[in-house]
Tab-separated table of C-alpha atoms in Angstrom:
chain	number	residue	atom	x	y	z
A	1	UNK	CA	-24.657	168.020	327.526
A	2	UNK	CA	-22.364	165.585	325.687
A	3	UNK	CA	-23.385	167.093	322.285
A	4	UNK	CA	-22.688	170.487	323.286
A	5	UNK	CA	-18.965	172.423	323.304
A	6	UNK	CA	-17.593	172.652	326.484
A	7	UNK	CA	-18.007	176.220	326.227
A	8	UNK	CA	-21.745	176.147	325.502
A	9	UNK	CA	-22.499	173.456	328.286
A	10	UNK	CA	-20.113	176.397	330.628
A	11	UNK	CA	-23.228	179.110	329.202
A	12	UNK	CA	-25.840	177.140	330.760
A	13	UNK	CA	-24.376	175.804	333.766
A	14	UNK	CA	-23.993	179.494	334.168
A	15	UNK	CA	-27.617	180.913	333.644
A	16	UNK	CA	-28.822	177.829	335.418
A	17	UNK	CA	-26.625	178.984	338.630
A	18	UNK	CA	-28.088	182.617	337.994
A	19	UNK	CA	-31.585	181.950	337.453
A	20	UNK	CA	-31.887	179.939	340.783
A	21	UNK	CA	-29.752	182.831	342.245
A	22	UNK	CA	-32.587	185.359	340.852
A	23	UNK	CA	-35.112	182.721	342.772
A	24	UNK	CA	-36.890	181.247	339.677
A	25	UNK	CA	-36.563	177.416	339.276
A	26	UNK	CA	-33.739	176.440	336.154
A	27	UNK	CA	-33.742	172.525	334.601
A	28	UNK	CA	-31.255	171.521	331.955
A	29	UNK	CA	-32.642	168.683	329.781
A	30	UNK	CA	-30.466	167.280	326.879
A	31	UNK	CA	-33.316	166.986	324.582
A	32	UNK	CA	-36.722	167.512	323.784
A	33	UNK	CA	-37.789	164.017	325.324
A	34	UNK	CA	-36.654	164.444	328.437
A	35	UNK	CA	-38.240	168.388	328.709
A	36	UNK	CA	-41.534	166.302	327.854
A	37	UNK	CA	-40.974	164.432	330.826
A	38	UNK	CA	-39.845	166.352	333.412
A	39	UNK	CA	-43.039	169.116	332.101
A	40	UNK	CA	-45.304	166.112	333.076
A	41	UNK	CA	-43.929	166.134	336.820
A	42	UNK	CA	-44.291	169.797	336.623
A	43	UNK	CA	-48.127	169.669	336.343
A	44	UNK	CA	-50.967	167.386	337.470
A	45	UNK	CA	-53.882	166.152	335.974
A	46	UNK	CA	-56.803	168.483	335.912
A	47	UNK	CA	-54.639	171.284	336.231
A	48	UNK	CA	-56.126	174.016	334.451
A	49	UNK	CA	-53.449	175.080	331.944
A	50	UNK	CA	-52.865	178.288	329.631
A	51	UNK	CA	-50.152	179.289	327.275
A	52	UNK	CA	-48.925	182.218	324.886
A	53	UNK	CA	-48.168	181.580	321.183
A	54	UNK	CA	-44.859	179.864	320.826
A	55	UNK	CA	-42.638	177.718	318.014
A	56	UNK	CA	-40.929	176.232	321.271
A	57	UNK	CA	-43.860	174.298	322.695
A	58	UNK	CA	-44.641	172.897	319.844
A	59	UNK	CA	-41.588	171.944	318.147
A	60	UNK	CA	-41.108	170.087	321.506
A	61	UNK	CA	-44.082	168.237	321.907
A	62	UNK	CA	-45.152	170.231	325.020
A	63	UNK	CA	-47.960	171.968	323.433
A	64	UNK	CA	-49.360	168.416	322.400
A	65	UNK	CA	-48.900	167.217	326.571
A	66	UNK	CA	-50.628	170.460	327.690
A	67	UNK	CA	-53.586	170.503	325.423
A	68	UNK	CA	-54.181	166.757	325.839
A	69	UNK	CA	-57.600	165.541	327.759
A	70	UNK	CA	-55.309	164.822	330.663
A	71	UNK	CA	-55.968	168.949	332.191
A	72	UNK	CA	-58.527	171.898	331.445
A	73	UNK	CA	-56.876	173.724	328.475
A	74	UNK	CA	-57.635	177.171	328.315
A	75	UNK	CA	-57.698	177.519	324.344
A	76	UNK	CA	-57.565	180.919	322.788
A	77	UNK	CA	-57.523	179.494	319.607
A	78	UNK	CA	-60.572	177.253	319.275
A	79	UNK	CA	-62.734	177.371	316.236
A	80	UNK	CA	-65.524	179.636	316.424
A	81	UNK	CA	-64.435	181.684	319.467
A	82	UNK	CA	-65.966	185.359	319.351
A	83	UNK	CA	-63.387	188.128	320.224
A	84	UNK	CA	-65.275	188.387	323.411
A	85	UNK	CA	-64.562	184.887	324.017
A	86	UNK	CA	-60.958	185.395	323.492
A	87	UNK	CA	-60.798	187.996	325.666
A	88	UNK	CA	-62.470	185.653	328.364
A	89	UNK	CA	-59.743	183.143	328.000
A	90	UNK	CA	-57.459	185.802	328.329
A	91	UNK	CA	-59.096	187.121	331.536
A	92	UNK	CA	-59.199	183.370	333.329
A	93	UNK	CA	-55.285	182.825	332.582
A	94	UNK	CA	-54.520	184.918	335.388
A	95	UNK	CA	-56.611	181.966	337.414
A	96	UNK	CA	-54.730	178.986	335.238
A	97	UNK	CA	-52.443	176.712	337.908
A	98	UNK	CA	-49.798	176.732	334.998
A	99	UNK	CA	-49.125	179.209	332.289
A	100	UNK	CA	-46.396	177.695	329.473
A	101	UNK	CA	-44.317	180.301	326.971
A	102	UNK	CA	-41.100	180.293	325.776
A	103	UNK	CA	-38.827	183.584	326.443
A	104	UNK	CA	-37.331	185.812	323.529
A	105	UNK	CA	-33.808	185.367	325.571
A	106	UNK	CA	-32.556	184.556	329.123
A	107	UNK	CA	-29.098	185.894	330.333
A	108	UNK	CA	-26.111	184.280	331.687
A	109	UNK	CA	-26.777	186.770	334.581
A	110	UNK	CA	-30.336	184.984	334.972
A	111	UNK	CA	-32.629	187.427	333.234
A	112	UNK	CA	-35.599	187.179	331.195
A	113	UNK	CA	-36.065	189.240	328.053
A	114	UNK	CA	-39.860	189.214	326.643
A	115	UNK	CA	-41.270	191.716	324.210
A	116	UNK	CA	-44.728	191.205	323.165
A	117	UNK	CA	-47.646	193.142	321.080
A	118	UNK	CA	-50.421	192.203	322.290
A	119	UNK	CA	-48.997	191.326	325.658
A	120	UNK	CA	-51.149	188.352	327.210
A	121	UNK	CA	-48.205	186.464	327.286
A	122	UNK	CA	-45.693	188.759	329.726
A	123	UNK	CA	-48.702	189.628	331.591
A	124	UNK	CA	-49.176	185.830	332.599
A	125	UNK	CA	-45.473	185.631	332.868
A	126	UNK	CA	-45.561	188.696	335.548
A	127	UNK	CA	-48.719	187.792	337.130
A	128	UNK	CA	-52.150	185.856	338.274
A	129	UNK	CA	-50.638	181.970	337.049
A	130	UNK	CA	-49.913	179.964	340.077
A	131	UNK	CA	-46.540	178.808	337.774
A	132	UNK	CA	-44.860	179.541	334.457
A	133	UNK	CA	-43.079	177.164	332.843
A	134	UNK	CA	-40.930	178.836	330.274
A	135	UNK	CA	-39.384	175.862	327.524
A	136	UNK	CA	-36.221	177.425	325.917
A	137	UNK	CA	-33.599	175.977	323.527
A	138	UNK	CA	-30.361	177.126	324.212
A	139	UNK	CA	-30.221	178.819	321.676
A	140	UNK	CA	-32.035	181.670	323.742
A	141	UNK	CA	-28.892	181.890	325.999
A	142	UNK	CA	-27.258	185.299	325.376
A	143	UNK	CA	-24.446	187.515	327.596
A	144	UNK	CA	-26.802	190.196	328.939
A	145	UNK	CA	-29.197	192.442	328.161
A	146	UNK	CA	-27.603	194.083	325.399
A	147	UNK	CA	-27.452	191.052	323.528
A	148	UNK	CA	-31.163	190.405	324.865
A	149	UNK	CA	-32.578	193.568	323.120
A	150	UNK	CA	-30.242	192.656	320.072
A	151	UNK	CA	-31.323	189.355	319.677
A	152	UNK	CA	-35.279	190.158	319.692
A	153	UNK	CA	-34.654	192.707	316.823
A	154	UNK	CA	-32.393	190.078	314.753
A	155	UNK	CA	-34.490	187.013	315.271
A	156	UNK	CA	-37.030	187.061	317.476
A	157	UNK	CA	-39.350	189.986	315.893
A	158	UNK	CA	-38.670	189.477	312.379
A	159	UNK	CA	-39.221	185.321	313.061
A	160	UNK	CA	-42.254	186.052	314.867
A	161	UNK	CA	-43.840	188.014	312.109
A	162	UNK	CA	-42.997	185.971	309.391
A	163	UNK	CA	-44.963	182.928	311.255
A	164	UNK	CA	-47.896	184.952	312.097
A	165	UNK	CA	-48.020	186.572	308.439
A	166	UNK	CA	-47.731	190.190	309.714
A	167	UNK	CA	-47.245	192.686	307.525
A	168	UNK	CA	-44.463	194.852	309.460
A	169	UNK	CA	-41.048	196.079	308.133
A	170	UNK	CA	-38.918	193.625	309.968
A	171	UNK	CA	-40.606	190.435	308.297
A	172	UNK	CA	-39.241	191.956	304.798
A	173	UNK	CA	-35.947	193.090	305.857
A	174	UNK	CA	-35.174	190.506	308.259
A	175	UNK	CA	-34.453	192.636	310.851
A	176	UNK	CA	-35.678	195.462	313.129
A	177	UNK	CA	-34.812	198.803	310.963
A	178	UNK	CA	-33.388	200.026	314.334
A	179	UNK	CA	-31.340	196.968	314.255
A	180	UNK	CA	-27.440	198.103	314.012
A	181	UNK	CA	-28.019	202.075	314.380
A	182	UNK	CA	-25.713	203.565	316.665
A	183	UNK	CA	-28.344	205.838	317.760
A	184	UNK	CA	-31.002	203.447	318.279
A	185	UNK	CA	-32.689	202.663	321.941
A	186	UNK	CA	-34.360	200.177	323.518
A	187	UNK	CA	-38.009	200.831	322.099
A	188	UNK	CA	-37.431	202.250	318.970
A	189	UNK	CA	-38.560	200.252	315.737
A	190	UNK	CA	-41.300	200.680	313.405
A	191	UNK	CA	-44.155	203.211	313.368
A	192	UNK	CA	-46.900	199.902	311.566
A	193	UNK	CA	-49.949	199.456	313.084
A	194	UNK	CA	-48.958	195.932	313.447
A	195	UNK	CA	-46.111	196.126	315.126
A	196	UNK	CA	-45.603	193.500	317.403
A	197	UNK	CA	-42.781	194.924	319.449
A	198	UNK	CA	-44.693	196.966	322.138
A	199	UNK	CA	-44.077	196.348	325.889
A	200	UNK	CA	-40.801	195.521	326.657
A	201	UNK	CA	-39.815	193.288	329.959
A	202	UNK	CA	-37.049	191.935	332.097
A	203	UNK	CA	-37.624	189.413	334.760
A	204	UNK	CA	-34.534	189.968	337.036
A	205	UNK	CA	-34.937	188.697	340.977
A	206	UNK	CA	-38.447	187.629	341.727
A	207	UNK	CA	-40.106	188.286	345.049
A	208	UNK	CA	-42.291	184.808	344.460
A	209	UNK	CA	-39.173	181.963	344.634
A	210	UNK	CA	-40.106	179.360	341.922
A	211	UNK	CA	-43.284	180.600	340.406
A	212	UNK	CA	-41.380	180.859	336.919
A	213	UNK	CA	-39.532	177.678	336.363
A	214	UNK	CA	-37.364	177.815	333.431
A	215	UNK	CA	-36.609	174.791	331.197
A	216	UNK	CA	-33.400	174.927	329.108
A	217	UNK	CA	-33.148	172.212	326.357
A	218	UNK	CA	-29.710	170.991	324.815
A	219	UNK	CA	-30.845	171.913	321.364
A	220	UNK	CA	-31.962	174.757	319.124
A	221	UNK	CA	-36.167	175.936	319.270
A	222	UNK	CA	-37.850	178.690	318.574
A	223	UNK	CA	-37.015	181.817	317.426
């Protein structure tokens, strides 16, 4: 963590300790290399392999590992898929011996803080993959909850629909419009069809010790 402020490597060392405590598995890598590497002793060839959209696993290199001849990729995205055929994908995640994401944020109190739209992705995260490997820059690291639901509204969302070229209110403001109103709660936002924040989820202590395995890098991915 030599790059890092002493107070920042004190962050991690203390989500790390809490995550582990919560009974999912926690890694600190200093870079991006070295999260390539240690994914590649997480998995084994043939391994049939699915993952949810994310900036993370690709600004990495991880999405290149994953998808590589090496295991069965279970691509959602492939050229000429039918909806139908997407949905099939979907259906045989649950079935997948590893199931890569990133997380919106993780808490120094070893929480994870997903909200999705469409939802495939916290599904896999909760369920059916024999492991999830979640790859996170620091950068995710926030106090608690609070700042959890904070941060999705301030980056996360309005980051997330500006990639996927969604037309929603946050990817022209910036910012959830519930962002900074006293009297806004967890789930309010937007009324657009589009809206991507829908389901709302906290991983806290899991009953399963080390399905989710959590990757923290030493540098900033990801939104």
């Amino acid at each position: 963590m030599s790059a890092l402020t002493n107070e920042t490597k004190l962050r991690i060392e203390k989500t790390i300790k809490n995550l582990k405590a919560n009974k999912m598995d926690a890694y600190y890598c200093e870079n991006k290399t070295d999260a390539c590497n240690l994914v590649k002793t997480l998995i084994k060839k043939g391994d049939v392999i699915s993952s949810g959209g994310s900036v993370t696993l690709k600004q990495t290199g991880v999405y290149d590992i994953i998808t590589s001849s090496d295991y069965n990729y279970l691509d959602r995205t492939a050229e000429g898929l039918t909806p139908e055929q997407v949905e099939e994908v979907y259906r045989k995640t649950f079935s997948a011996d590893a199931y890569f994401a990133s997380s919106n944020a993780i808490t120094e109190n070893g929480e994870l803080y997903n909200v999705d739209g469409n939802s495939n992705r916290v599904a896999a995260i909760l369920y059916g993959p024999a492991s999830v490997i979640l790859v996170c820059g620091y950068n995710k690291i926030v106090k608690n909850i609070d700042e959890a639901i904070d941060r999705v509204k301030k980056v996360a969302a309005p980051g997330n629909t500006i990639r996927l070229n969604i037309d929603a209110p946050c990817s022209k403001l910036g910012k959830c419009i519930s962002a900074d109103k006293e009297d806004a709660e967890l789930c309010s936002g937007c009324k657009s069809d589009r809206r991507i924040c829908c389901n709302y989820v906290v991983c806290a202590q899991q009953r399963h010790k080390d399905r989710i395995k959590v990757i923290i890098i030493g540098e900033e991915y990801g939104y």
